[in-house]
PDB file of C-alpha atoms in Angstrom:
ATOM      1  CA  UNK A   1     114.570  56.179   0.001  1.00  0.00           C
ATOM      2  CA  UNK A   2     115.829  57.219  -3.265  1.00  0.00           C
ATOM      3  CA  UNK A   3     112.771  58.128  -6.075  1.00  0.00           C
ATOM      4  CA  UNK A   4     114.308  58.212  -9.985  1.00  0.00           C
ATOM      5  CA  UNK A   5     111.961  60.584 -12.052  1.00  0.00           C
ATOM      6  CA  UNK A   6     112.853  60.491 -15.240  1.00  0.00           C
ATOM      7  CA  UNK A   7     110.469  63.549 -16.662  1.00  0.00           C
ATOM      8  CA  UNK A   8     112.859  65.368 -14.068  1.00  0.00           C
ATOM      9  CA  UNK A   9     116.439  64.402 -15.294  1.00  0.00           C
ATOM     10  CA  UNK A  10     115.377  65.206 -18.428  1.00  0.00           C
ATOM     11  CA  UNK A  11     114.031  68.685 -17.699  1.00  0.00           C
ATOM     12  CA  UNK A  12     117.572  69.133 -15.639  1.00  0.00           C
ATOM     13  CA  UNK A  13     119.616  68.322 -18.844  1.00  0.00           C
ATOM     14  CA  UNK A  14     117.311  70.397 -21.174  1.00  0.00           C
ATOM     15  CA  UNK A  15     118.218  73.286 -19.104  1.00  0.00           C
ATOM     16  CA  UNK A  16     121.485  72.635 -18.523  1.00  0.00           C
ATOM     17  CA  UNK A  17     121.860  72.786 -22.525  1.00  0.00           C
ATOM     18  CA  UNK A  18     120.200  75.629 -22.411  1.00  0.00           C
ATOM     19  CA  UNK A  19     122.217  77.414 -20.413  1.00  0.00           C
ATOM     20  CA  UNK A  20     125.557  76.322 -22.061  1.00  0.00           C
ATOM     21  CA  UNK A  21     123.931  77.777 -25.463  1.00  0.00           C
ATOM     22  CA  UNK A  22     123.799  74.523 -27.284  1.00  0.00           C
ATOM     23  CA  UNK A  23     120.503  72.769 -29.544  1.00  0.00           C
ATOM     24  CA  UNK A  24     119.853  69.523 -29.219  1.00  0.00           C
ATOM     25  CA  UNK A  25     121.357  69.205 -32.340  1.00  0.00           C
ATOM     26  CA  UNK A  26     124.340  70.594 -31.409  1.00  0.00           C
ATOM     27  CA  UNK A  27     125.106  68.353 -28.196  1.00  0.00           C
ATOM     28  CA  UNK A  28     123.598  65.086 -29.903  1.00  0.00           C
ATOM     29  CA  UNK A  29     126.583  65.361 -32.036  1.00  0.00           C
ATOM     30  CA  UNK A  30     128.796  66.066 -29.181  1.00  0.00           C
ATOM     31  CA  UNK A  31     127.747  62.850 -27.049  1.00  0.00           C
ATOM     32  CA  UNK A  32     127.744  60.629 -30.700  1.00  0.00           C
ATOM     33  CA  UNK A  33     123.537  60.036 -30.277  1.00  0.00           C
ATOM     34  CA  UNK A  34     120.276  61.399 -32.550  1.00  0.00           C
ATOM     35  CA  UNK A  35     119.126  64.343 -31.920  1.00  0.00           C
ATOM     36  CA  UNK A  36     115.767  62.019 -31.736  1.00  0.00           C
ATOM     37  CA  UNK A  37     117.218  59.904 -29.015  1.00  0.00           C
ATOM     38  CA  UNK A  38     118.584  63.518 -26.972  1.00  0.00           C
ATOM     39  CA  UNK A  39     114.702  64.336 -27.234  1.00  0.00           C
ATOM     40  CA  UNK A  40     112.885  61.416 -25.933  1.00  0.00           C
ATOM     41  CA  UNK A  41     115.571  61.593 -22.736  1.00  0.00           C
ATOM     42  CA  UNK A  42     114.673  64.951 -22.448  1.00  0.00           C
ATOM     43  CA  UNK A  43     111.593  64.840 -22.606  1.00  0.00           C
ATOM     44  CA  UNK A  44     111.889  61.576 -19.755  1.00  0.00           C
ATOM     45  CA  UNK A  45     110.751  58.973 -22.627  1.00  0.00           C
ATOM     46  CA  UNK A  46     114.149  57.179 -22.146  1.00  0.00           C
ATOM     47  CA  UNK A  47     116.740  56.333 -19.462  1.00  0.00           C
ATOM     48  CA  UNK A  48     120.299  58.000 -19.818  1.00  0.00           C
ATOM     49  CA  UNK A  49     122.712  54.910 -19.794  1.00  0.00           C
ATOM     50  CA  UNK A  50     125.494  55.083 -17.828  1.00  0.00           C
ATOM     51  CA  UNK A  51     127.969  56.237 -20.576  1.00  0.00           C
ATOM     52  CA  UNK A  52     125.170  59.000 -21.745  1.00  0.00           C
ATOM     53  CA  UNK A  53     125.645  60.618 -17.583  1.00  0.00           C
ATOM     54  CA  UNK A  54     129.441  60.865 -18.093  1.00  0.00           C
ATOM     55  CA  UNK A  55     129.439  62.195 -21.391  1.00  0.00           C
ATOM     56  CA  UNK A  56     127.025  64.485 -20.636  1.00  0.00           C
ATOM     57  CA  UNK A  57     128.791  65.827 -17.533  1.00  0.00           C
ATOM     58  CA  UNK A  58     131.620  65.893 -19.443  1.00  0.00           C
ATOM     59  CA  UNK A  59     130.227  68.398 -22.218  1.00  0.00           C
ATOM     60  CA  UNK A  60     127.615  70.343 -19.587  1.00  0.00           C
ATOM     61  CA  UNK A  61     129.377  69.909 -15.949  1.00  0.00           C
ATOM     62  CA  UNK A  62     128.064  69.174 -13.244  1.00  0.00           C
ATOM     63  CA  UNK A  63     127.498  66.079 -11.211  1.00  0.00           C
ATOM     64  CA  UNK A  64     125.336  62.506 -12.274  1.00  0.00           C
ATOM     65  CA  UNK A  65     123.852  62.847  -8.842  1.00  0.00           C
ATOM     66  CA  UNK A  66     122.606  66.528 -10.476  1.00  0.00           C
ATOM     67  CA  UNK A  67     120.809  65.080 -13.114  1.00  0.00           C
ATOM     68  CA  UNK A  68     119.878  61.763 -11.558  1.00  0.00           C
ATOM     69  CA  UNK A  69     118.819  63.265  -8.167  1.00  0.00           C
ATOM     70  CA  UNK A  70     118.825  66.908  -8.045  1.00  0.00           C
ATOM     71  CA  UNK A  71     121.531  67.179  -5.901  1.00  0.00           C
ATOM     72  CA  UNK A  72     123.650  70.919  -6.843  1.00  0.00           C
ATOM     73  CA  UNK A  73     127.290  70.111  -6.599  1.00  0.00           C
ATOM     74  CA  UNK A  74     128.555  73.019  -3.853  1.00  0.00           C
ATOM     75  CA  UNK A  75     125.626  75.227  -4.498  1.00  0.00           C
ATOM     76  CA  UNK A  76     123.136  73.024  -1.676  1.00  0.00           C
ATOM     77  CA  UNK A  77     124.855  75.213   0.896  1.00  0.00           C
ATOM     78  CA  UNK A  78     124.833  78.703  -0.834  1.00  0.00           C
ATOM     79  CA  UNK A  79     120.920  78.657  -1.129  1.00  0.00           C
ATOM     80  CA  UNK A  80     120.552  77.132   2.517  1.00  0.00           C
ATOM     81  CA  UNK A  81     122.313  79.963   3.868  1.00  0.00           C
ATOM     82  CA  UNK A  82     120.286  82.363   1.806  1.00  0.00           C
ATOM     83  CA  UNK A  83     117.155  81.288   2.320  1.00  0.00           C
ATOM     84  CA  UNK A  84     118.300  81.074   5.951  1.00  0.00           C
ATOM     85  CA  UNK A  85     118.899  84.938   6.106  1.00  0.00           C
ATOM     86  CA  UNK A  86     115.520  85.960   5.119  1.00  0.00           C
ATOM     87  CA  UNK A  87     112.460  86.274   8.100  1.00  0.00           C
ATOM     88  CA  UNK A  88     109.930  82.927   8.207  1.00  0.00           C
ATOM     89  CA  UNK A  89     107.525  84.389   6.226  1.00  0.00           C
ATOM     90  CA  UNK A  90     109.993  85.317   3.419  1.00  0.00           C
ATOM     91  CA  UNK A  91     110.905  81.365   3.788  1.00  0.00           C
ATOM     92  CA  UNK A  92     107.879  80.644   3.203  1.00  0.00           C
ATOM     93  CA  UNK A  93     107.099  82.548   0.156  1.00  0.00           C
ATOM     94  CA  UNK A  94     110.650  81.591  -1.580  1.00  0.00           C
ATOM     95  CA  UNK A  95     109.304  77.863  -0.836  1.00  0.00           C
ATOM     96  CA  UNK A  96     105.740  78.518  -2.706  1.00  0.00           C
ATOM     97  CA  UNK A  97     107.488  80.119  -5.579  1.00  0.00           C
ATOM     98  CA  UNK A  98     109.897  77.267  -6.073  1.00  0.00           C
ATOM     99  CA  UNK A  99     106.897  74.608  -5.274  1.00  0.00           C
ATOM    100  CA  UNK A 100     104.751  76.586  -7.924  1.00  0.00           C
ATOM    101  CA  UNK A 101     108.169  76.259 -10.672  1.00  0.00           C
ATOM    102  CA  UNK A 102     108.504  72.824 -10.070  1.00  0.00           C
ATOM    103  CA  UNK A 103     105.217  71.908 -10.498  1.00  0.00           C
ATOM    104  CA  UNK A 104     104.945  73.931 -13.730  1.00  0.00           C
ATOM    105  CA  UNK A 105     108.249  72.509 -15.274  1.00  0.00           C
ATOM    106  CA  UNK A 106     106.217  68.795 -14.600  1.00  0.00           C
ATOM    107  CA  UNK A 107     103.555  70.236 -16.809  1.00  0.00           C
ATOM    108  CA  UNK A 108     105.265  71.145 -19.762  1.00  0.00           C
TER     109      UNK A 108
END
């Protein structure tokens, strides 16, 4: 079963921007929206239309399934196989650390 969250697609494409170097006033103009409309997506007050995803993974990259679901294009496997290389306890740590990241990106 497939949960939508949209506090979480928005926090993907926020950082995704980020990362790319770009305002919200800079990419608003590049996908033809307000920068007020870019906001309340990011910020998971509105639902990306369809049109918004592939415009947006036009501009940023990535996948829709990335920022509707989470789901890394070709990285899933790279941090499997790292994880998988440290001892159990280290496992465990590396999963409290992203737990505790996750949890404070909801909280913003």
């Amino acid at each position: 079963m497939l949960n939508y969250d949209s506090k979480l697609t928005g926090i993907r494409i926020m950082q995704r921007r980020k990362e790319k170097g770009l305002t919200q006033e800079q990419l608003s103009k590049k996908l033809n929206i307000s920068k007020n409309h870019l906001s309340n997506i990011e910020r998971g007050n509105n639902v990306p239309t369809l049109t918004f995803l592939i415009n947006l993974c036009n501009i940023l990259g990535e996948t829709p399934d990335y920022y509707i679901l989470g789901i890394i294009s070709g990285k899933t496997n790279e941090i499997e196989n790292l994880i998988r290389q440290l001892p159990q306890s280290e496992q465990k740590t590396v999963l409290t650390l992203l737990e505790t990241y996750i949890n404070c990106l909801h909280n913003r």
